[in-house]
Amino acid sequence: MTVSNIALIVVVVVMVVAMMCPANGFAIPTTTRSSFGSLSTRLFSSSSSSSSSSSSSSSSSSSTTRSENRPGHDVRGSDGGPVEIDPEEAKIQTQFAEHQQNAPKLGWATDVRTLVEYNHGFAVMSTNSKSDPGYPGGSVVGFAPDDMGRPIFIFSGMSTHTQDILNDPRCSVTIASKEFKGAADGRVNLMGTVHKIMDKEEIEQCQQKYLQKHPGAFWVTFGDFTWFRMNTIESVRFVGGFARAGYITPQEYQEAQPDPVSAFGGHVAQHMNDDHRTSTVTMVNNAIPGLDVTDAIITSLDSLGMYVKVTRTPRAKDQPQQFKLRLPFPRPAQDRKDVKTLIMEMSSSASSTPASPTNEEDEEE
């Protein structure tokens, strides 16, 4: 085995262990839409089969793997065998997997539209370079989505990405979630064609949309800046975190509506993280008995629940782990007041002393 292969295995192991509880050997096939829940029966299964085999058996196994053509993660011990796991820890992990499988989540199309709608307004645009043919060009650009989720841009004529687009309108835009901090957080890639907006009425509408997202963009009236829009979206790729990735159709994307609770979910999450973090820890431990997390940070909140980055130390281990999990509401939330009520109910149910994780001032925000 080469040094590069060993390094690659180490990187994969570290990434998976950092995001999830230790798991025995598992493989994740690439599908159009994959999710954590669909892996629950494989993710925590034990294996005691020997890794030794004859060269002919190894060759046959390799041939089978190639024929299946299913790229994915393969996490094993340093000796190539299965990772040993405490039986009680294995039971906890199985319960955790089942809980996550059954936890309500936004639909894929809604999730994608929500991420794009409430993003901070910046993305990475990849273009076909005019000055260096055959190479991609990358630029950080400001954008705002229109009512159909199509990104609107205003570009200077001097920018290289403007020249690239005028020469070849095909490009992609990669948009990370507002709370993006790493591989466990969501991102969307829109692939399509970007063209100038010529109609005066459309330009006025685009300017209004753009200024709602970027109120300080004083350059929108400059004469050497031009309005563009991704009029045609050809492909929509979504990565929502570990084991949750795939595609939706452009039609699904444009017909979906952003989740309304997510519009203010970040403010509620920040308040909970600043003032009621222990309540979140209690709610998580009540929802998944035995997980025993020691810290919990809400990363996002929507009408069906919240995503929480937790810290725990597995049984028979001394190194803490951090990973993200889904903590659902007992019922869908309709508005900010409803979110407050639901969190209070969950906190009170999880604690012997009723907690009040939000306050009246938050309702007025």
Short mmCIF file of C-alpha atoms in Angstrom, two decimals:
data_model
loop_
_atom_site.label_atom_id
_atom_site.label_comp_id
_atom_site.label_asym_id
_atom_site.label_seq_id
_atom_site.Cartn_x
_atom_site.Cartn_y
_atom_site.Cartn_z
CA MET A 1 0.00 0.00 0.00
CA THR A 2 1.43 3.37 -0.98
CA VAL A 3 1.84 6.33 1.36
CA SER A 4 -0.82 8.26 -0.56
CA ASN A 5 -3.33 5.43 -0.12
CA ILE A 6 -2.63 5.26 3.61
CA ALA A 7 -3.08 9.04 3.89
CA LEU A 8 -6.37 8.88 2.02
CA ILE A 9 -7.72 6.19 4.35
CA VAL A 10 -6.68 8.21 7.40
CA VAL A 11 -8.43 11.33 6.07
CA VAL A 12 -11.66 9.43 5.39
CA VAL A 13 -11.62 7.81 8.82
CA VAL A 14 -11.00 11.12 10.59
CA MET A 15 -13.81 12.87 8.66
CA VAL A 16 -16.37 10.17 9.41
CA VAL A 17 -15.41 9.72 13.05
CA ALA A 18 -15.51 13.47 13.60
CA MET A 19 -19.05 13.68 12.25
CA MET A 20 -20.58 10.47 13.55
CA CYS A 21 -20.25 7.94 16.33
CA PRO A 22 -17.64 5.23 15.67
CA ALA A 23 -19.04 2.74 13.22
CA ASN A 24 -17.99 -0.67 12.05
CA GLY A 25 -17.24 -1.22 8.39
CA PHE A 26 -19.87 0.40 6.19
CA ALA A 27 -20.25 1.49 2.61
CA ILE A 28 -22.42 4.30 1.27
CA PRO A 29 -23.56 3.88 -2.33
CA THR A 30 -24.10 6.99 -4.38
CA THR A 31 -27.77 7.43 -5.24
CA THR A 32 -29.93 10.23 -6.53
CA ARG A 33 -31.10 10.96 -3.00
CA SER A 34 -29.36 9.39 -0.03
CA SER A 35 -30.11 10.01 3.62
CA PHE A 36 -28.81 9.05 7.04
CA GLY A 37 -31.91 7.06 7.81
CA SER A 38 -31.55 4.71 4.84
CA LEU A 39 -28.16 3.65 6.18
CA SER A 40 -29.33 2.76 9.67
CA THR A 41 -29.39 -1.00 9.13
CA ARG A 42 -25.81 -1.01 7.80
CA LEU A 43 -24.16 1.89 9.58
CA PHE A 44 -23.79 0.26 12.98
CA SER A 45 -23.67 -3.45 12.03
CA SER A 46 -20.87 -5.64 13.37
CA SER A 47 -18.59 -7.80 11.31
CA SER A 48 -16.34 -10.61 12.50
CA SER A 49 -15.28 -12.09 9.18
CA SER A 50 -11.57 -12.53 8.61
CA SER A 51 -9.83 -10.09 6.28
CA SER A 52 -7.36 -12.72 5.09
CA SER A 53 -7.93 -14.39 1.74
CA SER A 54 -6.01 -15.94 -1.09
CA SER A 55 -4.83 -13.83 -4.01
CA SER A 56 -7.44 -15.42 -6.26
CA SER A 57 -10.24 -14.55 -3.82
CA SER A 58 -8.93 -11.01 -3.55
CA SER A 59 -8.91 -10.67 -7.33
CA SER A 60 -12.48 -11.97 -7.53
CA SER A 61 -13.60 -9.55 -4.81
CA SER A 62 -11.98 -6.61 -6.61
CA SER A 63 -13.69 -7.58 -9.83
CA THR A 64 -17.06 -7.71 -8.07
CA THR A 65 -16.47 -4.30 -6.50
CA ARG A 66 -15.61 -2.78 -9.86
CA SER A 67 -18.70 -4.29 -11.47
CA GLU A 68 -20.94 -2.85 -8.77
CA ASN A 69 -19.34 0.58 -9.34
CA ARG A 70 -20.60 1.97 -6.05
CA PRO A 71 -18.19 4.60 -4.72
CA GLY A 72 -18.49 5.22 -1.01
CA HIS A 73 -16.79 5.25 2.39
CA ASP A 74 -15.11 2.13 3.77
CA VAL A 75 -14.07 2.66 7.39
CA ARG A 76 -12.02 -0.10 8.97
CA GLY A 77 -9.41 -0.56 11.63
CA SER A 78 -5.73 0.11 11.02
CA ASP A 79 -5.20 -3.60 10.34
CA GLY A 80 -7.93 -3.68 7.71
CA GLY A 81 -10.38 -5.46 9.99
CA PRO A 82 -13.60 -4.20 11.59
CA VAL A 83 -13.51 -1.49 14.26
CA GLU A 84 -14.14 -2.94 17.72
CA ILE A 85 -17.05 -1.33 19.58
CA ASP A 86 -18.45 -1.64 23.07
CA PRO A 87 -21.76 -3.61 23.00
CA GLU A 88 -23.59 -0.97 25.01
CA GLU A 89 -22.26 1.74 22.71
CA ALA A 90 -23.44 -0.25 19.69
CA LYS A 91 -26.94 -0.37 21.19
CA ILE A 92 -26.94 3.40 21.74
CA GLN A 93 -25.78 4.02 18.18
CA THR A 94 -28.52 1.78 16.80
CA GLN A 95 -31.14 3.73 18.79
CA PHE A 96 -29.63 6.95 17.52
CA ALA A 97 -29.81 5.76 13.90
CA GLU A 98 -33.46 4.76 14.30
CA HIS A 99 -34.31 8.12 15.86
CA GLN A 100 -32.67 10.01 13.01
CA GLN A 101 -34.38 7.86 10.40
CA ASN A 102 -37.80 8.71 11.82
CA ALA A 103 -37.12 12.38 12.55
CA PRO A 104 -39.25 14.62 10.25
CA LYS A 105 -37.24 16.78 7.85
CA LEU A 106 -38.09 19.29 5.15
CA GLY A 107 -38.53 17.83 1.67
CA TRP A 108 -35.49 17.95 -0.57
CA ALA A 109 -36.80 20.69 -2.86
CA THR A 110 -37.96 22.80 0.10
CA ASP A 111 -34.59 22.32 1.80
CA VAL A 112 -32.72 23.52 -1.30
CA ARG A 113 -34.98 26.53 -1.94
CA THR A 114 -34.76 27.47 1.74
CA LEU A 115 -30.97 27.37 1.71
CA VAL A 116 -30.75 29.56 -1.39
CA GLU A 117 -33.41 32.01 -0.17
CA TYR A 118 -31.91 32.66 3.27
CA ASN A 119 -28.25 32.47 2.30
CA HIS A 120 -26.07 35.48 3.15
CA GLY A 121 -26.16 36.54 -0.51
CA PHE A 122 -22.74 35.40 -1.73
CA ALA A 123 -21.70 32.41 -3.79
CA VAL A 124 -18.84 30.99 -5.84
CA MET A 125 -19.45 31.29 -9.58
CA SER A 126 -17.47 28.92 -11.80
CA THR A 127 -17.16 30.00 -15.43
CA ASN A 128 -15.39 28.81 -18.56
CA SER A 129 -12.35 31.07 -18.72
CA LYS A 130 -12.09 33.27 -21.80
CA SER A 131 -8.47 34.25 -21.13
CA ASP A 132 -7.34 30.69 -20.31
CA PRO A 133 -9.39 28.38 -22.53
CA GLY A 134 -10.01 24.94 -21.08
CA TYR A 135 -9.65 26.10 -17.49
CA PRO A 136 -12.45 27.01 -15.07
CA GLY A 137 -12.56 30.46 -13.54
CA GLY A 138 -13.82 30.98 -10.00
CA SER A 139 -15.19 34.17 -8.46
CA VAL A 140 -17.01 35.09 -5.27
CA VAL A 141 -20.08 37.04 -6.38
CA GLY A 142 -23.07 38.69 -4.76
CA PHE A 143 -26.51 37.42 -5.74
CA ALA A 144 -30.18 37.47 -4.78
CA PRO A 145 -32.79 34.85 -5.75
CA ASP A 146 -35.92 35.91 -7.61
CA ASP A 147 -39.38 34.45 -6.88
CA MET A 148 -38.47 31.29 -8.80
CA GLY A 149 -35.15 30.86 -7.05
CA ARG A 150 -33.11 32.02 -10.05
CA PRO A 151 -29.96 33.90 -8.96
CA ILE A 152 -29.77 37.58 -9.95
CA PHE A 153 -26.38 39.27 -10.34
CA ILE A 154 -25.05 42.72 -11.12
CA PHE A 155 -21.55 42.66 -12.63
CA SER A 156 -18.97 45.23 -13.58
CA GLY A 157 -17.90 45.15 -17.21
CA MET A 158 -14.27 44.93 -16.04
CA SER A 159 -14.73 41.70 -14.06
CA THR A 160 -13.23 38.55 -15.53
CA HIS A 161 -16.37 36.54 -14.78
CA THR A 162 -18.41 39.10 -16.76
CA GLN A 163 -16.18 38.56 -19.79
CA ASP A 164 -16.38 34.81 -19.31
CA ILE A 165 -20.20 34.87 -19.17
CA LEU A 166 -20.51 37.07 -22.25
CA ASN A 167 -18.25 34.65 -24.11
CA ASP A 168 -19.90 31.46 -22.77
CA PRO A 169 -23.06 31.73 -20.62
CA ARG A 170 -22.66 28.22 -19.17
CA CYS A 171 -21.61 28.29 -15.53
CA SER A 172 -22.38 26.99 -12.06
CA VAL A 173 -23.04 28.75 -8.77
CA THR A 174 -22.16 27.10 -5.45
CA ILE A 175 -24.15 28.45 -2.50
CA ALA A 176 -23.36 27.51 1.10
CA SER A 177 -25.87 27.71 3.93
CA LYS A 178 -25.77 30.84 6.05
CA GLU A 179 -24.43 28.88 9.01
CA PHE A 180 -21.83 26.98 6.93
CA LYS A 181 -18.70 26.06 8.87
CA GLY A 182 -17.69 22.69 7.44
CA ALA A 183 -18.54 19.49 5.60
CA ALA A 184 -21.50 18.72 7.88
CA ASP A 185 -23.32 21.88 6.72
CA GLY A 186 -25.48 22.31 3.63
CA ARG A 187 -24.54 23.61 0.19
CA VAL A 188 -26.22 23.77 -3.21
CA ASN A 189 -24.77 23.85 -6.71
CA LEU A 190 -26.90 25.35 -9.48
CA MET A 191 -25.72 24.70 -13.03
CA GLY A 192 -27.17 26.63 -15.96
CA THR A 193 -26.81 29.59 -18.30
CA VAL A 194 -26.54 33.24 -17.28
CA HIS A 195 -27.69 36.06 -19.57
CA LYS A 196 -28.08 39.82 -19.53
CA ILE A 197 -31.43 41.22 -18.43
CA MET A 198 -32.55 43.66 -21.10
CA ASP A 199 -36.15 44.56 -20.18
CA LYS A 200 -36.36 47.82 -18.19
CA GLU A 201 -39.25 46.63 -16.02
CA GLU A 202 -37.42 43.40 -15.19
CA ILE A 203 -34.31 45.36 -14.29
CA GLU A 204 -36.30 47.46 -11.80
CA GLN A 205 -37.73 44.31 -10.22
CA CYS A 206 -34.27 42.74 -10.01
CA GLN A 207 -32.84 45.88 -8.44
CA GLN A 208 -35.53 45.81 -5.78
CA LYS A 209 -34.85 42.12 -5.02
CA TYR A 210 -31.10 42.64 -4.93
CA LEU A 211 -31.28 45.61 -2.57
CA GLN A 212 -33.45 43.62 -0.16
CA LYS A 213 -30.58 41.15 0.15
CA HIS A 214 -27.78 43.74 -0.18
CA PRO A 215 -29.12 47.08 1.12
CA GLY A 216 -25.68 48.71 0.91
CA ALA A 217 -25.11 47.90 -2.78
CA PHE A 218 -24.88 51.54 -3.94
CA TRP A 219 -23.23 50.49 -7.21
CA VAL A 220 -26.45 49.03 -8.66
CA THR A 221 -27.09 52.35 -10.42
CA PHE A 222 -23.58 52.71 -11.89
CA GLY A 223 -23.56 52.91 -15.66
CA ASP A 224 -20.81 50.32 -16.16
CA PHE A 225 -22.65 47.63 -14.16
CA THR A 226 -24.99 45.20 -15.91
CA TRP A 227 -27.80 42.98 -14.59
CA PHE A 228 -27.59 39.24 -15.22
CA ARG A 229 -29.70 36.25 -14.19
CA MET A 230 -29.42 32.48 -14.41
CA ASN A 231 -32.47 32.23 -16.65
CA THR A 232 -32.10 28.51 -17.30
CA ILE A 233 -31.21 26.10 -14.49
CA GLU A 234 -30.10 22.76 -15.91
CA SER A 235 -29.02 20.90 -12.77
CA VAL A 236 -29.49 21.24 -9.00
CA ARG A 237 -27.13 19.35 -6.71
CA PHE A 238 -27.58 19.38 -2.93
CA VAL A 239 -25.30 18.27 -0.10
CA GLY A 240 -27.01 18.53 3.27
CA GLY A 241 -24.23 16.92 5.31
CA PHE A 242 -22.94 13.41 5.93
CA ALA A 243 -24.88 10.74 3.96
CA ARG A 244 -27.41 13.28 2.68
CA ALA A 245 -26.67 14.29 -0.87
CA GLY A 246 -28.19 14.09 -4.33
CA TYR A 247 -30.09 15.94 -7.03
CA ILE A 248 -33.51 17.45 -7.55
CA THR A 249 -34.92 18.44 -10.93
CA PRO A 250 -34.96 22.10 -12.00
CA GLN A 251 -38.77 21.92 -12.06
CA GLU A 252 -38.89 20.64 -8.46
CA TYR A 253 -36.59 23.46 -7.45
CA GLN A 254 -38.57 26.24 -9.10
CA GLU A 255 -41.94 24.95 -7.88
CA ALA A 256 -40.82 24.64 -4.24
CA GLN A 257 -41.30 27.41 -1.69
CA PRO A 258 -38.82 28.36 1.05
CA ASP A 259 -39.70 27.26 4.56
CA PRO A 260 -41.16 30.36 6.30
CA VAL A 261 -39.91 29.49 9.81
CA SER A 262 -36.33 29.29 8.54
CA ALA A 263 -36.51 33.02 7.80
CA PHE A 264 -36.18 33.77 11.52
CA GLY A 265 -34.86 30.39 12.67
CA GLY A 266 -31.29 31.67 12.89
CA HIS A 267 -32.27 34.34 15.42
CA VAL A 268 -34.03 31.80 17.63
CA ALA A 269 -31.05 29.43 17.37
CA GLN A 270 -28.65 32.20 18.36
CA HIS A 271 -30.77 33.12 21.38
CA MET A 272 -30.93 29.49 22.51
CA ASN A 273 -27.18 29.04 22.04
CA ASP A 274 -26.36 32.22 23.95
CA ASP A 275 -28.80 31.89 26.84
CA HIS A 276 -30.28 28.39 27.02
CA ARG A 277 -27.61 25.96 25.82
CA THR A 278 -28.13 23.62 28.76
CA SER A 279 -31.81 23.34 27.81
CA THR A 280 -30.80 22.14 24.36
CA VAL A 281 -28.49 19.53 25.91
CA THR A 282 -31.37 18.32 28.10
CA MET A 283 -33.77 18.12 25.14
CA VAL A 284 -31.30 16.07 23.08
CA ASN A 285 -30.57 13.64 25.90
CA ASN A 286 -34.28 13.23 26.56
CA ALA A 287 -35.01 12.53 22.89
CA ILE A 288 -32.20 9.97 22.54
CA PRO A 289 -31.67 8.17 25.88
CA GLY A 290 -28.11 7.06 26.53
CA LEU A 291 -26.50 9.42 24.04
CA ASP A 292 -25.40 11.63 26.95
CA VAL A 293 -24.22 14.67 25.03
CA THR A 294 -22.29 17.28 26.99
CA ASP A 295 -22.79 20.22 24.66
CA ALA A 296 -25.38 21.12 22.02
CA ILE A 297 -25.38 24.04 19.57
CA ILE A 298 -28.40 24.64 17.33
CA THR A 299 -27.07 25.28 13.81
CA SER A 300 -30.42 25.81 12.05
CA LEU A 301 -34.13 25.73 12.81
CA ASP A 302 -37.13 25.19 10.51
CA SER A 303 -40.86 24.46 10.81
CA LEU A 304 -40.30 20.74 11.56
CA GLY A 305 -37.40 20.93 14.01
CA MET A 306 -33.76 21.82 14.33
CA TYR A 307 -30.29 20.60 13.47
CA VAL A 308 -27.98 20.47 16.47
CA LYS A 309 -24.21 20.02 16.62
CA VAL A 310 -23.53 17.91 19.70
CA THR A 311 -20.47 16.81 21.66
CA ARG A 312 -20.24 13.45 23.41
CA THR A 313 -17.65 10.90 24.52
CA PRO A 314 -18.56 7.33 23.49
CA ARG A 315 -18.50 4.55 26.08
CA ALA A 316 -15.08 2.89 26.49
CA LYS A 317 -13.46 5.88 24.74
CA ASP A 318 -11.68 8.95 26.06
CA GLN A 319 -11.85 11.24 23.02
CA PRO A 320 -14.95 13.45 22.57
CA GLN A 321 -16.74 13.58 19.23
CA GLN A 322 -18.75 16.27 17.50
CA PHE A 323 -21.49 15.57 14.95
CA LYS A 324 -24.81 16.97 13.82
CA LEU A 325 -28.20 15.43 14.55
CA ARG A 326 -31.87 16.17 13.88
CA LEU A 327 -34.08 17.18 16.84
CA PRO A 328 -37.71 17.30 15.62
CA PHE A 329 -40.59 19.33 17.02
CA PRO A 330 -43.61 17.42 18.40
CA ARG A 331 -45.66 19.05 15.62
CA PRO A 332 -44.99 21.53 12.80
CA ALA A 333 -44.43 25.16 13.83
CA GLN A 334 -46.53 27.83 12.12
CA ASP A 335 -44.85 31.03 13.30
CA ARG A 336 -42.36 32.47 15.79
CA LYS A 337 -44.77 32.30 18.71
CA ASP A 338 -45.46 28.65 17.92
CA VAL A 339 -41.71 27.93 17.86
CA LYS A 340 -41.41 29.43 21.34
CA THR A 341 -44.29 27.28 22.61
CA LEU A 342 -42.84 24.09 21.13
CA ILE A 343 -39.37 24.68 22.59
CA MET A 344 -40.89 25.37 26.00
CA GLU A 345 -42.90 22.15 25.79
CA MET A 346 -39.84 20.12 24.79
CA SER A 347 -37.69 21.68 27.50
CA SER A 348 -40.32 21.17 30.18
CA SER A 349 -40.85 17.56 29.14
CA ALA A 350 -37.10 16.90 29.26
CA SER A 351 -36.52 18.49 32.65
CA SER A 352 -38.09 17.94 36.06
CA THR A 353 -38.11 21.73 36.44
CA PRO A 354 -40.05 23.49 33.64
CA ALA A 355 -37.69 25.65 31.65
CA SER A 356 -38.41 28.85 29.78
CA PRO A 357 -35.83 28.93 26.98
CA THR A 358 -37.27 31.97 25.25
CA ASN A 359 -38.63 35.26 26.53
CA GLU A 360 -41.27 37.77 25.57
CA GLU A 361 -38.72 40.15 24.09
CA ASP A 362 -37.91 37.58 21.40
CA GLU A 363 -41.49 37.64 20.16
CA GLU A 364 -41.16 41.35 19.48
CA GLU A 365 -37.97 41.03 17.42
#
